[in-house]
Amino acid sequence: MAADRTLRLQVPVAGRASAQLAVTAPHGAEDLDVSVSRLRGPGGALPPDAVTVRYPQFIPDEVHGGVVADPLREAETVDVAAGRNQAAWLTIEVPAGTTPGAYTGRVVVRDADGEIGRWPLRVDVPDVTLRDMADRPFVLDLWAHPDAVADHVGVEPWSEAHWRSLRPYLKDLAEHGQRVVDVAITEDPWMVEHEGEWRPQTWSHYRSTVEWSWDGSEFSFDYTVFDRYVEESRKAGIDGAIHAFAMLQFRGPELLNYTDTRTGERVREEVGLGDARYREAWTAFLRDFRAHLEAKGWFERTRLAFDERPAETMEVAFEVIAEADPAWSDKIALAANSLAEADLTEFVSFNYSFLDDVPDELIRQRRAAGKPTLFYTYYEPRLPNTVTASPPVSTRALGWVVEQRDLDGYLRWTYNSWPEDVYRDPSFRYGQGDEYLVYPGDDGPVSSIRWEVFRDGQDDAEVLDLARAELGEDSAVLRAALDGVDADSPDGPDAWARLLRQRAAVTDALGGHGVSVAVAAPEDSVAQGTTTEFEATVTATDEALEDVELALPAWPPEAVEVISPESTDVAAGESKTWRVRVAVPADAHNLVVLAGDVRANGARVGSFTWVPTVVAAVADGSLTAAPEVVAPGSRPVSSAVPGWRAAESRGGRRHGVSGGFPRVAAGMSAG
């Protein structure tokens, strides 16, 4: 990568973005270190922790073979074996209250032999402020698995050591916008038939947070662990609804698990759905549970939760609920696996596989009634999704699906249900990555590329939601953005370019002060080593603007030129168009992001962004038929955000890179 190449991101105030650098080392590299200087701009220097550098770790790839990069290690340095590639994952966070403008610094790459290279980093902060995660309307409902933490740390479940180990995971969920406390009120609610026996669908059990007891004549219940889990979740920042699993088993026969206080033995009793014993147990529980919740002040925020149960099965449970305690009848949450259960419950999450069949009118009616409506994914389809085989652009697009369908949020059936040794054998029963979004660490969660890119998509959803409120539902920019991103589109530069282009257009529109800017180009692609042009049309929306000009950062030096006009006045309600010439670097790959400001009388009044894909040029100057192919997100290091080329897993080389010294390529994901 040329030393004069500026690495550029757009990050709103109180927002964040991801970026990736990739180093290939034909003869290896010891103590590889990627560092970023303090970013300085109109508001001074951003805090030292505004940029975090982590290193994607390779684990076995059970889908395609070989290895795949996903866990993000926190380390001072890493070693790179000969012929291997190593990425560095950058997370840039712009604090609330930051003055908008351009913040610049440098990315420096070193190894034990000295400096490999350094590159300018520019973070454009538009005059757009995202809300605190707790204040956003996006409802995130990931089912945490506290037992998996105890099993991997090796501590007694619900001991003080377990609670200490749980807190970083609860904090991580809260920081990502988790709204729901999902809790097991029965032993192992998710039983399945696995290798000829009925057992939990995950490697770790789901231990009940409510202790059920039977003395031969009546049931009693101890809520000590349940109360502690809810309280720990609230302290971490998860203070929304409580969803209690499960009055119905996920698969197989209905079970009652309790301690027989006459003998002290644990009993697993099989009962029939709706039979006398089932009704006896659940009537006792529902009445006692309600009384306990009311005493704690939690009843109004608690729902009985069900997972993919068919309508006819749920109707039996609903009948039991109505007979036992009708106060529960309207307090139901469901992950719905068919349209037959579309409007049975207060809180519903629809399987993405049939989301297109869910009527817009149903979603509107539910919203008007104050009933949350989400969608969820499991292993299929792989895009959009968060599994290891999903292209990262499809993971990020999940936030766009929420806004496109005007939903309330996203649900996933697990956050951390790890297999026994997730780093060596990364799947238990389901496809790789379906069972977890983070990895276990020594003192808390280890993030993943999938988890970070999903978080970027949440910021996209926030930008779109702000645009809905500030620009209006019928805003042409908003409608074009929502229509312009296809969550089902295959991976590649085109998919990334479309998403980044639409995100930037909405952000630029939100950040304008009395001005709107539209960018147009003959094509959405440019050729390596050629010169092209685009137009930026500036409209004065509120009042006349004087001495209007485009401010374009050099990328690289001498590569961008405003052809005409240099500056001009723009009357209120009128528009003027600028022509800009761009020299595309010969080593550009996948896509480029070119951003600029609109200034009037020297003051910034707006911004614009152009994101074309890059195609290769042949000797006669004509273009190849299609952009270079980026390997799927499941391939080694190919989870790279746009702009850097995919790498081979072993002994490969990056196209266009040769020689025996470590080389660097970069990708920036406009935040």
XYZ file of C-alpha atoms in Angstrom:
671
model
C 0.000 0.000 0.000
C 1.426 3.351 -1.019
C 2.840 5.368 1.873
C 0.825 8.446 0.865
C -2.523 6.616 0.963
C -4.831 8.197 3.528
C -6.946 5.759 5.508
C -10.318 7.407 5.973
C -13.472 6.804 8.002
C -16.649 8.725 8.724
C -17.829 8.436 12.326
C -20.679 10.507 13.826
C -20.449 12.007 17.283
C -21.059 9.240 19.856
C -20.634 6.667 17.091
C -18.036 4.088 16.220
C -16.583 2.360 13.172
C -14.424 -0.611 12.276
C -11.347 -0.781 10.073
C -8.795 -3.432 9.249
C -5.168 -3.545 8.200
C -3.684 -6.748 6.815
C 0.005 -7.621 6.883
C 1.419 -10.426 4.761
C 4.860 -11.719 5.734
C 6.494 -14.069 3.182
C 9.346 -14.814 5.607
C 7.484 -14.210 8.848
C 7.417 -11.313 11.292
C 8.084 -11.266 15.024
C 6.462 -8.867 17.458
C 4.147 -7.323 14.889
C 2.644 -4.178 16.346
C 0.027 -1.830 14.894
C -0.446 1.450 16.727
C -2.445 4.613 16.117
C -1.424 8.072 17.257
C -3.824 10.427 19.046
C -6.386 11.787 16.604
C -6.438 15.588 16.591
C -8.938 17.979 15.081
C -11.155 21.005 15.734
C -12.035 19.844 19.235
C -8.461 19.008 20.197
C -7.276 15.445 20.649
C -9.667 12.555 21.014
C -9.102 10.458 24.161
C -6.273 7.896 24.062
C -8.800 5.063 24.166
C -10.741 6.384 21.158
C -8.890 3.845 19.004
C -8.569 0.196 20.001
C -6.316 -2.244 18.119
C -6.973 -5.988 18.293
C -5.684 -8.902 16.249
C -8.025 -11.413 14.575
C -7.134 -14.955 15.605
C -7.361 -17.960 13.293
C -9.508 -20.909 14.369
C -10.537 -24.047 12.431
C -13.018 -23.425 9.617
C -15.537 -26.272 9.741
C -17.440 -24.950 6.721
C -14.736 -24.578 4.068
C -11.771 -26.266 5.719
C -8.544 -24.549 6.689
C -8.825 -21.689 9.145
C -10.888 -18.556 9.544
C -10.212 -15.303 11.415
C -12.896 -14.348 13.923
C -11.903 -13.912 17.614
C -10.267 -10.545 18.279
C -7.259 -10.932 20.552
C -6.099 -8.104 22.769
C -2.299 -8.294 22.669
C 0.678 -5.943 22.659
C 2.264 -7.756 19.702
C 1.723 -10.894 17.632
C 4.050 -13.150 15.671
C 3.295 -13.989 12.038
C 4.546 -17.277 10.591
C 6.267 -17.309 7.206
C 3.787 -17.174 4.369
C 0.915 -16.227 6.651
C -1.208 -13.122 6.876
C -2.177 -11.226 9.994
C -4.828 -8.571 10.320
C -5.166 -5.779 12.850
C -8.712 -4.738 13.708
C -9.209 -1.067 14.543
C -12.233 0.226 16.424
C -12.675 4.000 16.403
C -15.076 5.561 18.902
C -15.921 9.262 18.828
C -17.082 10.425 22.276
C -20.268 12.377 22.854
C -19.630 16.116 22.785
C -16.849 15.943 20.177
C -16.640 19.004 17.918
C -17.429 17.981 14.313
C -14.670 18.137 11.720
C -11.678 16.170 10.476
C -9.474 14.377 13.031
C -6.147 13.115 11.798
C -3.384 10.878 13.031
C -1.111 8.098 11.830
C -1.201 4.337 11.744
C 2.253 2.838 12.304
C 3.127 -0.808 11.625
C 6.287 -2.260 13.181
C 7.885 -5.600 13.880
C 11.030 -6.696 15.690
C 13.178 -5.441 12.797
C 11.754 -1.928 12.933
C 9.108 0.135 11.223
C 7.349 -1.426 8.224
C 5.379 1.663 7.309
C 3.118 4.484 8.427
C -0.020 5.917 6.872
C -2.190 8.979 7.493
C -5.527 8.269 9.185
C -8.398 10.716 8.786
C -11.654 10.411 10.723
C -14.378 12.738 9.457
C -16.847 13.567 12.220
C -20.063 14.976 10.720
C -22.383 17.239 12.671
C -24.552 14.268 13.593
C -24.863 12.927 17.130
C -26.037 9.394 17.798
C -28.069 8.723 20.899
C -26.686 6.765 23.803
C -27.266 3.068 23.247
C -29.702 2.940 26.165
C -31.816 5.687 24.575
C -32.093 4.182 21.104
C -35.308 2.451 20.023
C -33.395 -0.594 18.675
C -34.376 -3.634 20.772
C -31.610 -6.234 20.978
C -32.583 -9.593 22.450
C -29.680 -12.061 22.579
C -30.199 -15.045 24.834
C -27.249 -15.116 27.205
C -26.090 -18.448 28.648
C -24.773 -17.895 32.192
C -24.108 -21.612 32.717
C -21.619 -21.639 29.835
C -19.560 -19.005 31.653
C -19.446 -21.133 34.814
C -18.474 -24.224 32.838
C -15.655 -22.510 30.947
C -14.257 -20.702 33.962
C -14.564 -23.867 36.032
C -16.519 -22.467 38.973
C -19.585 -23.601 40.883
C -22.768 -22.318 39.218
C -24.242 -19.313 41.022
C -21.259 -19.018 43.359
C -19.746 -15.593 43.993
C -16.949 -16.541 41.592
C -19.598 -17.242 38.944
C -21.298 -13.879 39.482
C -17.936 -12.096 39.204
C -17.228 -13.928 35.955
C -20.685 -13.110 34.568
C -20.494 -9.347 35.050
C -18.216 -8.552 32.064
C -20.561 -10.502 29.778
C -23.635 -8.690 31.057
C -21.801 -5.380 30.665
C -20.845 -6.257 27.081
C -24.466 -7.075 26.262
C -25.666 -3.820 27.807
C -23.096 -1.821 25.837
C -24.460 -3.392 22.648
C -28.024 -2.403 23.499
C -29.393 -5.586 25.085
C -32.897 -4.822 26.312
C -34.145 -8.145 27.693
C -33.182 -10.264 30.695
C -33.684 -13.806 29.370
C -33.808 -16.306 32.188
C -34.502 -20.027 32.593
C -37.234 -20.752 35.141
C -37.140 -24.505 34.447
C -34.279 -26.946 34.033
C -33.009 -27.189 30.441
C -35.922 -25.654 28.485
C -34.187 -26.435 25.159
C -34.052 -30.234 25.013
C -33.411 -31.968 21.680
C -32.659 -35.470 20.473
C -28.900 -35.528 19.930
C -26.950 -38.648 18.956
C -29.755 -40.906 20.121
C -30.514 -39.279 23.464
C -32.542 -36.365 24.775
C -30.235 -33.670 26.062
C -29.806 -29.877 25.965
C -29.190 -28.485 22.485
C -26.046 -26.774 23.787
C -22.894 -28.242 25.316
C -23.622 -26.519 28.634
C -26.870 -27.112 30.469
C -29.367 -24.360 31.225
C -29.814 -24.606 34.978
C -33.065 -23.214 36.318
C -32.792 -19.955 38.234
C -35.893 -21.020 40.160
C -35.576 -23.982 42.515
C -38.703 -26.148 42.278
C -39.588 -28.376 45.260
C -42.357 -30.919 45.935
C -43.270 -32.164 49.397
C -45.763 -34.781 48.302
C -48.749 -32.473 48.395
C -47.735 -29.124 46.917
C -45.005 -27.307 45.018
C -42.866 -24.516 46.439
C -40.352 -22.236 44.746
C -37.113 -20.492 45.683
C -36.280 -17.388 43.615
C -32.888 -16.553 45.136
C -30.868 -17.124 41.945
C -33.572 -15.611 39.734
C -33.586 -12.414 41.783
C -29.796 -12.171 41.777
C -29.602 -12.652 38.004
C -32.185 -9.943 37.342
C -30.456 -7.574 39.763
C -26.995 -8.222 38.281
C -28.407 -7.610 34.800
C -29.977 -4.331 35.888
C -26.724 -3.180 37.495
C -24.956 -3.895 34.197
C -27.481 -1.752 32.316
C -29.976 -4.350 31.056
C -33.113 -2.946 32.604
C -35.867 -3.759 30.128
C -38.220 -6.726 30.022
C -37.739 -10.061 31.775
C -38.469 -13.113 29.609
C -38.971 -16.357 31.531
C -38.278 -19.672 29.731
C -40.141 -21.940 29.428
C -43.572 -23.302 30.104
C -43.174 -25.479 27.007
C -40.190 -27.621 26.101
C -38.405 -26.728 22.852
C -38.690 -30.319 21.630
C -39.828 -33.642 23.053
C -42.052 -34.385 26.052
C -42.975 -31.875 28.728
C -40.849 -32.241 31.862
C -41.038 -31.208 35.492
C -37.703 -31.000 37.325
C -37.835 -30.600 41.099
C -36.417 -31.692 44.422
C -38.538 -34.147 46.393
C -38.136 -32.686 49.876
C -39.157 -35.991 51.473
C -36.071 -37.759 50.118
C -33.825 -34.929 48.923
C -33.673 -36.536 45.486
C -33.773 -34.656 42.204
C -36.706 -35.806 40.070
C -37.283 -35.445 36.342
C -40.947 -36.228 35.749
C -42.414 -36.576 32.270
C -45.933 -35.161 31.982
C -48.452 -34.718 29.211
C -49.091 -31.278 27.780
C -52.201 -29.968 29.521
C -52.780 -33.056 31.677
C -53.719 -32.858 35.349
C -50.140 -33.000 36.648
C -48.984 -30.361 34.158
C -51.847 -28.088 35.219
C -51.180 -28.668 38.896
C -47.513 -27.719 38.620
C -47.930 -24.714 36.372
C -50.945 -23.348 38.222
C -48.919 -23.385 41.418
C -45.936 -21.768 39.746
C -47.769 -19.030 37.842
C -49.649 -17.849 40.912
C -46.580 -17.941 43.138
C -44.348 -16.358 40.485
C -46.750 -13.472 39.994
C -46.936 -12.819 43.736
C -43.147 -12.811 43.955
C -42.743 -10.486 40.968
C -45.332 -8.064 42.309
C -43.500 -7.945 45.621
C -40.287 -7.101 43.735
C -42.040 -4.573 41.471
C -41.157 -6.618 38.368
C -44.445 -8.124 37.240
C -45.308 -5.449 34.688
C -42.048 -6.023 32.820
C -42.100 -9.828 32.862
C -43.346 -12.129 30.091
C -43.630 -15.887 29.735
C -41.369 -16.789 26.813
C -41.750 -19.510 24.174
C -39.412 -20.612 21.403
C -40.759 -21.794 18.031
C -43.769 -23.589 19.467
C -46.620 -24.229 17.011
C -49.941 -22.456 17.488
C -51.861 -25.594 18.488
C -49.345 -26.373 21.241
C -49.354 -22.828 22.521
C -53.144 -22.764 22.628
C -53.031 -25.527 25.250
C -50.518 -23.546 27.295
C -52.643 -20.410 26.928
C -55.664 -22.314 28.243
C -53.697 -23.399 31.297
C -52.498 -19.835 31.841
C -56.024 -18.434 31.600
C -57.299 -20.932 34.161
C -54.357 -20.548 36.526
C -53.910 -16.771 36.494
C -55.443 -14.658 33.692
C -53.120 -11.766 34.566
C -50.441 -13.617 32.557
C -52.561 -14.037 29.427
C -51.354 -10.872 27.692
C -47.764 -11.191 28.895
C -46.306 -13.588 26.325
C -43.112 -13.482 24.216
C -42.540 -15.762 21.230
C -39.890 -16.520 18.640
C -42.324 -17.388 15.834
C -41.341 -19.943 13.218
C -44.431 -19.527 11.044
C -47.103 -16.978 10.199
C -49.658 -19.075 12.056
C -48.308 -17.554 15.294
C -47.977 -14.082 13.773
C -50.133 -12.195 16.247
C -50.647 -14.512 19.192
C -48.385 -12.670 21.603
C -47.460 -9.271 22.947
C -43.764 -9.615 22.018
C -42.980 -11.487 18.807
C -39.854 -12.137 16.771
C -40.347 -13.493 13.246
C -37.985 -15.931 11.585
C -36.191 -14.090 8.771
C -36.946 -16.952 6.380
C -40.573 -15.795 6.087
C -40.193 -12.126 7.015
C -41.151 -11.081 3.474
C -44.543 -12.707 4.062
C -45.271 -10.671 7.197
C -47.689 -7.883 6.140
C -46.592 -4.295 6.682
C -50.050 -3.606 8.059
C -49.563 -6.217 10.790
C -46.305 -4.562 11.829
C -47.998 -1.136 11.869
C -50.918 -2.435 13.915
C -48.612 -4.034 16.439
C -46.567 -0.845 16.739
C -49.728 1.212 17.289
C -50.740 -1.215 20.033
C -47.315 -0.970 21.694
C -46.412 -4.579 20.882
C -42.699 -5.080 20.056
C -42.025 -6.791 16.711
C -38.542 -8.144 15.961
C -36.976 -10.644 13.586
C -34.446 -13.380 14.207
C -31.977 -15.597 12.399
C -30.471 -18.976 13.165
C -27.950 -20.832 10.966
C -29.999 -20.582 7.778
C -30.094 -18.551 5.668
C -26.431 -17.604 5.914
C -27.091 -14.109 4.650
C -28.017 -11.943 6.250
C -26.749 -13.559 9.407
C -24.091 -13.542 12.109
C -22.679 -17.055 11.621
C -19.039 -17.573 10.710
C -19.918 -18.400 7.103
C -21.872 -15.146 6.691
C -20.179 -12.353 4.732
C -19.548 -9.479 7.154
C -21.524 -7.090 4.949
C -24.590 -9.285 5.482
C -24.033 -9.213 9.244
C -23.931 -5.440 9.150
C -27.058 -5.380 6.979
C -29.150 -6.881 9.794
C -29.551 -3.386 11.204
C -30.835 -2.234 7.827
C -33.500 -4.961 7.804
C -34.889 -3.544 11.056
C -35.287 -0.117 9.447
C -36.466 -1.355 6.055
C -39.369 -3.251 7.637
C -39.896 -0.682 10.415
C -39.329 -3.353 13.056
C -38.308 -2.820 16.656
C -35.147 -4.888 16.668
C -33.329 -8.193 16.328
C -33.266 -11.444 18.301
C -30.795 -14.302 18.314
C -31.108 -17.525 20.212
C -27.714 -17.364 21.844
C -24.890 -15.002 22.708
C -22.379 -17.407 24.290
C -23.371 -21.102 24.108
C -19.838 -22.351 23.486
C -18.846 -25.951 22.770
C -16.345 -27.595 25.097
C -13.253 -26.116 23.401
C -14.469 -23.388 21.084
C -11.003 -22.381 19.873
C -10.117 -25.902 18.679
C -13.527 -27.426 17.935
C -15.788 -24.434 17.263
C -19.186 -26.160 16.948
C -21.233 -28.440 19.165
C -24.514 -29.268 17.427
C -25.196 -26.474 14.963
C -23.208 -24.686 12.251
C -20.102 -22.738 13.200
C -20.894 -19.428 14.855
C -24.595 -20.203 15.272
C -24.057 -20.938 18.964
C -22.158 -17.798 19.981
C -21.156 -14.268 18.982
C -18.319 -13.815 21.467
C -15.615 -16.151 22.756
C -14.599 -16.941 26.341
C -11.617 -15.032 27.665
C -9.591 -15.037 30.855
C -11.567 -12.196 32.398
C -14.570 -11.652 30.158
C -15.769 -11.922 26.577
C -13.411 -11.934 23.609
C -15.134 -10.026 20.834
C -15.354 -11.255 17.259
C -15.351 -9.748 13.805
C -19.013 -10.765 13.588
C -19.918 -9.013 16.844
C -18.107 -5.818 15.837
C -19.644 -5.645 12.364
C -23.099 -6.286 13.827
C -22.467 -3.314 16.138
C -21.616 -1.167 13.104
C -24.984 -2.170 11.671
C -26.693 -1.003 14.847
C -25.163 2.431 14.275
C -26.450 2.309 10.698
C -29.932 1.658 12.074
C -29.561 4.610 14.429
C -28.556 6.931 11.565
C -31.558 5.752 9.552
C -33.873 6.185 12.521
C -32.613 9.731 13.108
C -33.189 10.471 9.434
C -36.739 9.169 9.703
C -37.371 11.608 12.546
C -35.457 14.642 11.227
C -35.754 14.388 7.439
C -39.183 12.778 7.386
C -40.507 9.376 6.387
C -40.800 10.498 2.759
C -37.290 11.949 2.504
C -35.832 11.082 -0.899
C -32.413 10.439 0.663
C -33.872 8.108 3.274
C -36.049 6.218 0.790
C -33.121 5.810 -1.608
C -30.973 4.457 1.221
C -33.570 1.964 2.427
C -34.211 0.790 -1.126
C -30.526 0.756 -2.045
C -29.279 -1.911 0.383
C -30.181 -5.557 -0.203
C -29.416 -7.694 2.848
C -29.584 -10.825 0.686
C -26.987 -9.666 -1.837
C -23.801 -11.752 -2.127
C -20.510 -10.572 -0.702
C -18.188 -8.364 -2.707
C -17.131 -4.780 -3.328
C -20.494 -3.869 -4.861
C -22.392 -4.869 -1.728
C -20.034 -2.916 0.521
C -20.033 0.107 -1.776
C -23.829 0.262 -1.875
C -24.121 0.057 1.901
C -21.418 2.632 2.581
C -22.708 4.922 -0.151
C -26.232 4.948 1.253
C -25.073 5.294 4.853
C -22.867 8.247 3.901
C -25.646 9.936 1.909
C -28.001 9.825 4.892
C -25.295 10.980 7.304
C -24.332 13.850 5.003
C -27.982 14.893 4.728
C -28.393 14.867 8.501
C -25.231 16.915 8.982
C -26.079 19.659 6.493
C -26.812 23.217 7.658
C -29.118 24.860 5.161
C -27.648 22.819 2.338
C -28.190 19.486 0.629
C -25.623 17.792 -1.587
C -26.185 15.163 -4.267
C -23.338 13.230 -5.903
C -23.665 11.813 -9.424
C -21.218 9.878 -11.605
C -21.516 8.186 -15.008
C -20.798 4.803 -13.407
C -20.679 3.322 -9.929
C -17.255 1.838 -10.695
C -13.838 3.226 -11.601
C -10.761 1.620 -13.142
C -7.361 1.277 -11.538
C -4.848 3.842 -12.742
C -7.388 5.898 -14.709
C -8.915 9.345 -14.366
C -12.638 9.822 -13.867
C -15.069 12.559 -12.895
C -18.112 12.994 -10.706
C -20.476 15.888 -10.013
C -21.552 17.352 -6.679
C -24.716 19.451 -6.766
C -25.208 21.840 -3.849
C -28.670 23.187 -3.050
C -29.207 26.082 -0.631
C -32.299 24.910 1.237
C -32.902 27.708 3.771
C -31.129 30.891 2.723
C -28.591 32.149 0.223
C -25.001 30.943 0.585
C -22.012 33.077 -0.352
C -18.576 32.050 -1.570
C -19.484 28.359 -1.714
C -16.660 25.936 -2.464
C -15.823 22.263 -2.198
C -13.062 21.256 0.192
C -11.516 17.980 -0.952
C -8.698 16.348 1.017
C -5.859 15.146 -1.191
C -6.079 11.385 -1.633
C -3.286 10.748 -2.422
C -1.627 14.139 -3.075
C -2.599 15.691 -6.418
C -5.184 12.957 -7.024
C -8.322 15.102 -6.636
C -9.062 18.340 -8.468
C -12.116 20.593 -8.581
C -12.496 21.462 -12.259
C -15.225 24.071 -11.984
C -16.290 26.301 -10.441
C -13.736 27.289 -7.814
C -16.326 29.128 -5.725
C -19.679 30.752 -6.316
C -22.770 32.059 -4.576
C -25.909 29.929 -4.355
C -29.281 31.653 -3.989
C -31.905 30.285 -1.612
C -33.759 27.402 -3.219
C -31.283 27.170 -6.085
C -28.531 24.700 -6.927
C -25.026 24.815 -8.356
C -23.004 21.877 -9.658
C -19.268 21.237 -9.259
C -17.230 18.897 -11.451
C -14.477 16.957 -9.729
C -11.702 14.975 -11.400
C -10.204 11.980 -9.577
C -7.020 10.080 -10.451
C -7.614 6.512 -9.270
C -4.421 4.928 -7.896
C -3.115 1.979 -9.877
C -3.032 -0.148 -6.714
C -6.592 0.656 -5.617
C -8.715 -2.423 -4.958
C -12.346 -3.272 -4.272
C -13.678 0.224 -3.557
C -12.600 3.733 -2.679
C -14.181 6.258 -0.332
C -13.759 9.909 -1.243
C -15.302 12.509 1.053
C -15.335 16.268 1.061
C -16.909 19.288 2.711
C -19.048 22.119 1.410
C -17.942 25.487 2.756
C -19.643 28.875 2.619
C -17.677 31.971 3.631
C -15.035 29.602 4.945
C -17.384 27.739 7.295
C -18.376 24.113 6.867
C -22.072 23.835 6.002
C -22.292 20.307 4.614
C -20.447 17.252 3.362
C -20.638 14.626 0.652
C -19.247 11.157 -0.008
C -18.642 9.150 -3.166
C -18.033 5.389 -2.924
C -17.323 3.705 -6.278
C -16.130 0.133 -6.676
C -12.771 -0.479 -8.364
C -12.300 -2.664 -11.422
C -9.057 -3.677 -13.083
C -7.931 -1.970 -16.281
C -6.429 -3.964 -19.148
C -3.683 -2.815 -21.489
C -5.939 -1.013 -23.964
C -7.617 0.909 -21.183
C -10.937 -0.882 -21.289
C -12.446 -2.343 -18.138
C -12.844 -5.909 -17.075
C -16.379 -7.158 -16.928
C -16.659 -7.226 -13.157
C -14.880 -6.083 -9.992
C -12.328 -8.377 -8.450
C -13.943 -11.073 -6.379
C -13.636 -10.896 -2.616
C -13.678 -14.270 -0.908
C -16.654 -15.039 1.341
C -16.536 -13.813 4.897
C -15.839 -17.319 6.123
C -12.492 -17.500 4.361
C -9.261 -16.688 6.190
C -8.943 -13.004 6.997
C -11.556 -12.342 4.364
C -13.841 -10.927 6.989
C -12.017 -7.736 6.084
C -14.118 -4.650 5.734
C -14.029 -3.167 2.251
C -10.925 -1.895 0.665
C -8.478 -4.657 1.291
C -7.967 -7.695 -0.703
C -8.744 -11.173 0.515
C -5.823 -13.345 1.591
C -5.111 -17.033 1.217
C -4.929 -19.238 4.293
C -1.472 -20.738 3.942
C 1.576 -19.761 1.973
C -0.454 -17.429 -0.200
C 0.415 -13.984 -1.351
C -1.640 -10.916 -1.773
C -2.223 -9.978 -5.416
C 0.024 -7.084 -6.332
C 2.359 -7.684 -3.388
C 5.704 -9.388 -3.861
C 9.144 -9.539 -2.308
C 10.378 -10.838 1.017
C 9.410 -7.974 3.318
C 6.117 -7.638 5.193
C 3.537 -5.694 3.215
C 0.394 -3.944 4.352
C -3.059 -3.514 2.846
C -5.976 -1.684 4.429
C -9.730 -1.557 4.519
C -11.886 1.124 6.025
C -15.539 0.719 6.940
C -17.177 4.133 7.003
C -18.869 4.229 10.338
